[in-house]
Short mmCIF file of C-alpha atoms in Angstrom, two decimals:
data_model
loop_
_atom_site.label_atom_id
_atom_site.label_comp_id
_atom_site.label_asym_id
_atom_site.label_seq_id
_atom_site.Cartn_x
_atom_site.Cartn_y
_atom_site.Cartn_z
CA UNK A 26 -36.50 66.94 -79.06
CA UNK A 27 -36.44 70.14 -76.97
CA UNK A 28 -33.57 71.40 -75.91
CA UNK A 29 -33.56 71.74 -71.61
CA UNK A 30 -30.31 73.47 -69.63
CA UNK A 31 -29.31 71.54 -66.41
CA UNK A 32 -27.64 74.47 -64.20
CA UNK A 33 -25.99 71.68 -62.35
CA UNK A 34 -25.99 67.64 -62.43
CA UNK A 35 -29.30 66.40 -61.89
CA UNK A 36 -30.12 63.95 -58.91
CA UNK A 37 -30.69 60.34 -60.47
CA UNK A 38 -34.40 60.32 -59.44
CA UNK A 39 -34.95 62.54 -61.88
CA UNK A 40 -32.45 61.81 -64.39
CA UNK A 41 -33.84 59.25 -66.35
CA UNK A 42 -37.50 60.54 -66.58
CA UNK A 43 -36.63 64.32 -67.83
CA UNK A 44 -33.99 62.63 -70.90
CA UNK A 45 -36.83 60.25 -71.90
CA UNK A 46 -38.72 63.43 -72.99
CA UNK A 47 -36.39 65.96 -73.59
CA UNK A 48 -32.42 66.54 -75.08
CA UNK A 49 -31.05 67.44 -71.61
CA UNK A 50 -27.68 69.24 -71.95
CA UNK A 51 -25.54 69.74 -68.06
CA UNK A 52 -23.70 73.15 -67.58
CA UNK A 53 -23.50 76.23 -69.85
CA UNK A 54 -20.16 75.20 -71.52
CA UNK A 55 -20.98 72.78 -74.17
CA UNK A 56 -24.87 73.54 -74.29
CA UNK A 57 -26.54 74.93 -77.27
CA UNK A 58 -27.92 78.31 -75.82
CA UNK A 59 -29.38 79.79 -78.78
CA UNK A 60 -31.85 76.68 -78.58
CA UNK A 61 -32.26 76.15 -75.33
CA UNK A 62 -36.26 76.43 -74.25
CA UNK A 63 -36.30 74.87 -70.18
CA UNK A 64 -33.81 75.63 -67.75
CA UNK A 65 -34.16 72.79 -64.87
CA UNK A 66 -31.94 73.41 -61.64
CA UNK A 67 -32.23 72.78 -57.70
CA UNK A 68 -34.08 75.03 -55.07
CA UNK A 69 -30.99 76.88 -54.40
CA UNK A 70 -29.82 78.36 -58.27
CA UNK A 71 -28.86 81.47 -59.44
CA UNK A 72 -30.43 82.92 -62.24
CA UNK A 73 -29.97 86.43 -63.18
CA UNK A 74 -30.69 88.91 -65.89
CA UNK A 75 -26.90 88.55 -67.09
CA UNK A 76 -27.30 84.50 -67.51
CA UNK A 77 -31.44 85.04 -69.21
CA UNK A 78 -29.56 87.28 -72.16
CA UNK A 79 -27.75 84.51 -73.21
CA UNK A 80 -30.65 82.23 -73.13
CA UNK A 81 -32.56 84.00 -76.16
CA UNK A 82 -35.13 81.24 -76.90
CA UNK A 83 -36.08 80.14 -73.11
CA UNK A 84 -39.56 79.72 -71.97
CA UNK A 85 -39.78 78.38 -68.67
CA UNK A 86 -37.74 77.83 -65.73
CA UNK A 87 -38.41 74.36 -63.86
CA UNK A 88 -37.09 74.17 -60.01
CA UNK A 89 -36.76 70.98 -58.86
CA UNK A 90 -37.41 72.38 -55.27
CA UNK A 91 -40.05 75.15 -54.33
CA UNK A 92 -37.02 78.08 -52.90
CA UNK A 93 -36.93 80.32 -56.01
CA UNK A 94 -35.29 83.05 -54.05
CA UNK A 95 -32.52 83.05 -56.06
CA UNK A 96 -34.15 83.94 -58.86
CA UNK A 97 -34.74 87.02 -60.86
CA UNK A 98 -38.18 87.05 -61.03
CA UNK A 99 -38.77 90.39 -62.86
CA UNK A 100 -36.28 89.87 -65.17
CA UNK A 101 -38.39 86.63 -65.61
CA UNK A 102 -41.50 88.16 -66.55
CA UNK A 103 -40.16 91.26 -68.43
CA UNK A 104 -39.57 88.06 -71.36
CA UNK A 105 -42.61 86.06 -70.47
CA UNK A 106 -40.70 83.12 -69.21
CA UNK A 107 -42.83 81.22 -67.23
CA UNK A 108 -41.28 79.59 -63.42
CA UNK A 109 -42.76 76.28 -62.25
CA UNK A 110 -41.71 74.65 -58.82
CA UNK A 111 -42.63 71.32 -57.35
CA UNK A 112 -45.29 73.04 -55.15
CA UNK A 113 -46.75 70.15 -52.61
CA UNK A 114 -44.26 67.51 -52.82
CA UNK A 115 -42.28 68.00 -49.92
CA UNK A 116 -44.47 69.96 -47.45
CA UNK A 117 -44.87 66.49 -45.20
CA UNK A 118 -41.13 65.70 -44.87
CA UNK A 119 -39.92 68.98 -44.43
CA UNK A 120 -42.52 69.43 -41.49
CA UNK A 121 -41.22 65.91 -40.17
CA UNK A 122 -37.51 66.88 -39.94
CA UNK A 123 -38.70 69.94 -38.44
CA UNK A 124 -40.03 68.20 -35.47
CA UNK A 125 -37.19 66.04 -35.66
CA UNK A 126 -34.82 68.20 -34.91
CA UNK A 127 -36.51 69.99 -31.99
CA UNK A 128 -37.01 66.64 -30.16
CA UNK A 129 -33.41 66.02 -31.13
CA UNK A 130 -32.20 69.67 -29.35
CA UNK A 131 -34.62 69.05 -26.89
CA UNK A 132 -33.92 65.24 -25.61
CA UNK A 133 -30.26 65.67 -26.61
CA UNK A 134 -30.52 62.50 -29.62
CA UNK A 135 -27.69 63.35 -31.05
CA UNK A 136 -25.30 64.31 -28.72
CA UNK A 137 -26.63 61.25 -26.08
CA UNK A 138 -26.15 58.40 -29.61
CA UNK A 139 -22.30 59.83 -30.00
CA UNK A 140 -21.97 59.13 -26.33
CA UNK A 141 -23.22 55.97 -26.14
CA UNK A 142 -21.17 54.89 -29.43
CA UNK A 143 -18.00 56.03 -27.07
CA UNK A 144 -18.78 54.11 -24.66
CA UNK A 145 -20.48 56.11 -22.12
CA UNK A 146 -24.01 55.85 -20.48
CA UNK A 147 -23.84 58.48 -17.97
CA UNK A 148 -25.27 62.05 -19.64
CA UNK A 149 -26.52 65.17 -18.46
CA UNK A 150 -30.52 65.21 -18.18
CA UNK A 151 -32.52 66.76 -21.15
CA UNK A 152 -35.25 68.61 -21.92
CA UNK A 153 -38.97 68.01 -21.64
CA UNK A 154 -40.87 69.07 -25.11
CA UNK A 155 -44.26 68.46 -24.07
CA UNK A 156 -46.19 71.85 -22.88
CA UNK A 157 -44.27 73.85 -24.12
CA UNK A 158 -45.49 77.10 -25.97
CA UNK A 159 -44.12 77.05 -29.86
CA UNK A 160 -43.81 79.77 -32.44
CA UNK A 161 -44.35 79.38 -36.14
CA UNK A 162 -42.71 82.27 -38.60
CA UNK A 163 -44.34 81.37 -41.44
CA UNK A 164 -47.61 80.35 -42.60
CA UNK A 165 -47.34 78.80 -45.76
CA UNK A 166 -47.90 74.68 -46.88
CA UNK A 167 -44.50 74.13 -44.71
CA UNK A 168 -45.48 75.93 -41.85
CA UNK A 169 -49.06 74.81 -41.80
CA UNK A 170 -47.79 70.94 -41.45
CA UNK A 171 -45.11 72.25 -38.83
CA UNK A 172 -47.67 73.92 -36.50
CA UNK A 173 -50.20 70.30 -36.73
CA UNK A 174 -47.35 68.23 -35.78
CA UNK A 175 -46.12 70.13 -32.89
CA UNK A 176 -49.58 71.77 -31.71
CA UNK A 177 -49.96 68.05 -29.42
CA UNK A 178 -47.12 68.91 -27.85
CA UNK A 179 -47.81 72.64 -27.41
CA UNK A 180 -49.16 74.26 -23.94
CA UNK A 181 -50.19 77.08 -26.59
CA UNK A 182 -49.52 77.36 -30.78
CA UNK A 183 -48.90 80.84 -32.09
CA UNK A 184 -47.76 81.81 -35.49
CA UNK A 185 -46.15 85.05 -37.17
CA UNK A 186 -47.30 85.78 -41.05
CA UNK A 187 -47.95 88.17 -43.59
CA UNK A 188 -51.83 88.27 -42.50
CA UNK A 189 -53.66 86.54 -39.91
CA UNK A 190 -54.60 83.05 -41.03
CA UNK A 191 -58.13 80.61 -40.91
CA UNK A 192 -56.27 78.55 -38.37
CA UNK A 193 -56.76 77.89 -34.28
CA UNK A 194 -53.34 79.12 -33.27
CA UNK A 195 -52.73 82.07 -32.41
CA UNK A 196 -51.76 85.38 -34.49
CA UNK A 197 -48.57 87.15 -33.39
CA UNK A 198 -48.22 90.39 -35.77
CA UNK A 199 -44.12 90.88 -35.58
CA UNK A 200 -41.45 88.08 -35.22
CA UNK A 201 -39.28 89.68 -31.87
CA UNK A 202 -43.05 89.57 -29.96
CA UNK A 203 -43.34 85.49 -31.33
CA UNK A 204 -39.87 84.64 -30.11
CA UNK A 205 -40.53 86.21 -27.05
CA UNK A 206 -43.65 84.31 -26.36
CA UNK A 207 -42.19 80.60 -27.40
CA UNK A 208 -40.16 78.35 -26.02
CA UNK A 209 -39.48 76.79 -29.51
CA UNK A 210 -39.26 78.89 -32.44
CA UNK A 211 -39.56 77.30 -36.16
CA UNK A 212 -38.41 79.00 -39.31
CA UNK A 213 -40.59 78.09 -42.28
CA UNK A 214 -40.73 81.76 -44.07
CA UNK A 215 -39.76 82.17 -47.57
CA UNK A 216 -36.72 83.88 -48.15
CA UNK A 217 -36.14 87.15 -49.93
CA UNK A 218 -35.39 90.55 -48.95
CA UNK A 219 -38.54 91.27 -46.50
CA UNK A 220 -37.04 87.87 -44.45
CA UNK A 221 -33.35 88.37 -44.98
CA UNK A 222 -31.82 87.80 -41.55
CA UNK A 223 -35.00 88.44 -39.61
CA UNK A 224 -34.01 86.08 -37.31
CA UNK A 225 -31.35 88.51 -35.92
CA UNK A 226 -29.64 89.60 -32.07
CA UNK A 227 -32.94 91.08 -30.63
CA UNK A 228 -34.89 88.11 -31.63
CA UNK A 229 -32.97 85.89 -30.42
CA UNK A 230 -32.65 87.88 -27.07
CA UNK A 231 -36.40 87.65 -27.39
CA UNK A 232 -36.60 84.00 -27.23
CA UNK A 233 -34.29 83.75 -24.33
CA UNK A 234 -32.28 81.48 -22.81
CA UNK A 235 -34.40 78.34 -22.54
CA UNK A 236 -35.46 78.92 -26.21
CA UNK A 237 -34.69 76.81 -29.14
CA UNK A 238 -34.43 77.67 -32.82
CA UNK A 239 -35.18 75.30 -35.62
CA UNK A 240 -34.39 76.58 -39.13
CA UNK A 241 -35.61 74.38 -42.18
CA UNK A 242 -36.33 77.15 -44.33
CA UNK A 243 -33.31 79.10 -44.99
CA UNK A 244 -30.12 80.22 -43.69
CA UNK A 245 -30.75 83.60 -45.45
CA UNK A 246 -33.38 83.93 -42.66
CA UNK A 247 -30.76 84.04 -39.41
CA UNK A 248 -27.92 86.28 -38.91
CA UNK A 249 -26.06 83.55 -38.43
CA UNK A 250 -22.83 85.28 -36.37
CA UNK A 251 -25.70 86.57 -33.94
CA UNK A 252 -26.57 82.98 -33.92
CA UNK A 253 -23.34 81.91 -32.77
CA UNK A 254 -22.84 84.79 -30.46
CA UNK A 255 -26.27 83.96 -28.85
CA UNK A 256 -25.62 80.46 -28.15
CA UNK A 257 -21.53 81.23 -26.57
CA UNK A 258 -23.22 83.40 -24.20
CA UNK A 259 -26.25 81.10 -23.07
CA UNK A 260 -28.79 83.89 -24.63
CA UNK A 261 -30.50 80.46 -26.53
CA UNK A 262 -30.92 76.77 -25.25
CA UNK A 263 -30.03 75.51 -28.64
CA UNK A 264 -30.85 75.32 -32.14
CA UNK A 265 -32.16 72.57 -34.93
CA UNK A 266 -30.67 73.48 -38.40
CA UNK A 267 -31.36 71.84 -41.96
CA UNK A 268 -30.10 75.19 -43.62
CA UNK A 269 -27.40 77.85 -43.23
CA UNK A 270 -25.57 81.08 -44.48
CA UNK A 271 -23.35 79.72 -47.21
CA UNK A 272 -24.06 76.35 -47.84
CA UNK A 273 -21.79 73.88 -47.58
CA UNK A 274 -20.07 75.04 -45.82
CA UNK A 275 -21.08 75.17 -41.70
CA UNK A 276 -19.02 76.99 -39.20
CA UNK A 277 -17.18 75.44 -36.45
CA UNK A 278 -18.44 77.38 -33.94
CA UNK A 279 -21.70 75.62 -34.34
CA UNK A 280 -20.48 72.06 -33.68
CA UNK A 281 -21.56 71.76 -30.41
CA UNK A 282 -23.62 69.65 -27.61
CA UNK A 283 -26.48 72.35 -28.05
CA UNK A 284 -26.76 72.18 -31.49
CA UNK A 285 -28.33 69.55 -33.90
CA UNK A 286 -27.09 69.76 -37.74
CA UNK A 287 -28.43 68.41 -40.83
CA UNK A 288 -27.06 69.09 -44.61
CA UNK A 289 -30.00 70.90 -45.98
CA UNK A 290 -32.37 67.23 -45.80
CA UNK A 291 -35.58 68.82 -45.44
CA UNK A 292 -37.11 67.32 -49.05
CA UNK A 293 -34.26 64.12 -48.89
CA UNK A 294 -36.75 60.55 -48.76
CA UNK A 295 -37.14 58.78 -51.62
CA UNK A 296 -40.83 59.51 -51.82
CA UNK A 297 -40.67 63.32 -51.73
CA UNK A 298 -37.73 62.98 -54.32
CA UNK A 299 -39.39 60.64 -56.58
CA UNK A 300 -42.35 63.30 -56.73
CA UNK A 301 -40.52 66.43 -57.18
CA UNK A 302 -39.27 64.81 -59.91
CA UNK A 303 -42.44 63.78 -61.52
CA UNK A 304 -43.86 67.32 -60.90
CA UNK A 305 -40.60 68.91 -62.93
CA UNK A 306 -41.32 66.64 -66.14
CA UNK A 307 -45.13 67.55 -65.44
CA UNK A 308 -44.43 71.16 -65.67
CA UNK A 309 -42.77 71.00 -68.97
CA UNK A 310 -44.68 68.97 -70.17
CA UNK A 311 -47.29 70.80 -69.68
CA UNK A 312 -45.51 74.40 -70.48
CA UNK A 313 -44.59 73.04 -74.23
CA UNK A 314 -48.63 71.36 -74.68
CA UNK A 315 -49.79 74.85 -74.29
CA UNK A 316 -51.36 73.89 -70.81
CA UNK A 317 -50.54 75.96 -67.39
CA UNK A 318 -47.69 74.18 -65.46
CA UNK A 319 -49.22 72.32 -62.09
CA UNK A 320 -46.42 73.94 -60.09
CA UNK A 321 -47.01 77.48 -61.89
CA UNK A 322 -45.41 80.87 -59.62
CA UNK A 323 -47.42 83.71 -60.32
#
């Protein structure tokens, strides 16, 4: 059988299907890396130049995810090693907790159910969501479902990309002049080092006091102390977030009322799960037939 590296435990979903078809060895300390041929590992690994010289027969890395940020990509092609991500199987659900968490920020949800459970009835008024204007930073599959699901609610749909997009909303060329025009602003860029804390004070400033943030793509994306200093001083409403600086670990300064927090849940159903995983098996699978991985980066 061929030999695949598992940077980390594998979730059980996909488990059982990848060791039908392959000797699946977990963590560089007892694995065989002079034979080793797949590396499999979550949206969020590390995999530099440093850890691909001591992986001298590897052929393709397999995310189980679609963030490859993390991920020396030149160091990848300079040996011909071919990266495959689950491309597609999470686009819907991410888009859904997206919208989630704005209605949660925006109706209080959270905040009003931990009331309740104490007790209490009596709560401060919320937020109306319909008609308001909402910003999209990012154009991709994600994005795309973000800005159909919210666009019924919208009074107007704009969007901030690398190039203006086939799409009714409209175009906004830099990210400050989006915030400043929404009342909602969703993060569904890729990371790397063009979005690396984009999201920073004069953006924020930009979207302004009644302004929300909702961040499923990645906490690389905010300056996350500018976050924190925006919403002590009132300069936001609140903020949605499914991802943050340095997962896990979330600062206390952003437990509050204003604030709705999720542990990086964006791809967690069982469906999405039980796809990704199919899609990682397919993309070996196909890598060692010869044939070009479904979920191929280029």
């Amino acid at each position: 059988m061929i030999d695949i590296l598992a940077l980390s435990p594998l979730p059980d979903t996909l488990t059982p299907s990848l060791a039908e078809h392959y000797a699946v060895h977990v963590g560089l300390d007892t694995a065989p890396l002079d034979r080793i041929r797949g590396l499999v590992g979550g949206g969020a690994m590390r995999l530099d130049a440093g850890l691909l010289a001591r992986l001298p027969a590897l052929e393709i890395v397999a995310v189980h995810g679609v963030g490859h940020d993390g991920i020396d990509k030149a160091a990848l092609a300079a040996r011909g090693i071919t990266l495959a991500i689950t491309a597609g199987t999470l686009t819907e659900d991410v888009a859904d907790l997206a919208i989630g968490l704005w209605l949660a920020v925006e109706r209080r949800i959270a905040v009003n159910d931990r009331a309740v459970r104490g007790g209490g009835w009596d709560v401060p008024l919320a937020r109306r969501a319909s008609g308001r204007r909402i910003g999209v930073f990012g154009l991709g599959a994600i994005g795309r479902a973000i800005a159909a699901r919210a666009a019924p609610f919208a009074s107007e749909l704009l969007y901030t990309a690398r190039s203006k997009k086939d799409v009714p909303w409209r175009y906004v060329p830099d990210l400050r002049t989006l915030a400043a025009a929404s009342d909602a602003l969703f993060l569904a860029a890729a990371a790397g080092a063009e979005t690396d804390g984009a999201v920073d004070a004069g953006v924020l400033a930009a979207l302004g006091p009644q302004g929300v943030l909702v961040n499923v793509a990645r906490g690389s994306l905010v300056d996350q102390a500018a976050l924190i200093a925006a919403l002590d001083a009132g300069g936001i409403a609140g903020a949605g977030l499914d991802v943050f600086a340095d997962e896990p670990a979330v600062p206390a300064a952003l437990h509050r009322d204003t604030v709705v927090l999720s542990p990086h849940q964006g791809s967690a159903t069982h469906e999405a799960r039980a796809a990704m995983a199919a899609m990682v098996v397919a993309n070996l699978d196909a890598h060692f037939a010869g044939r070009e991985p479904p979920g191929l980066v280029r």
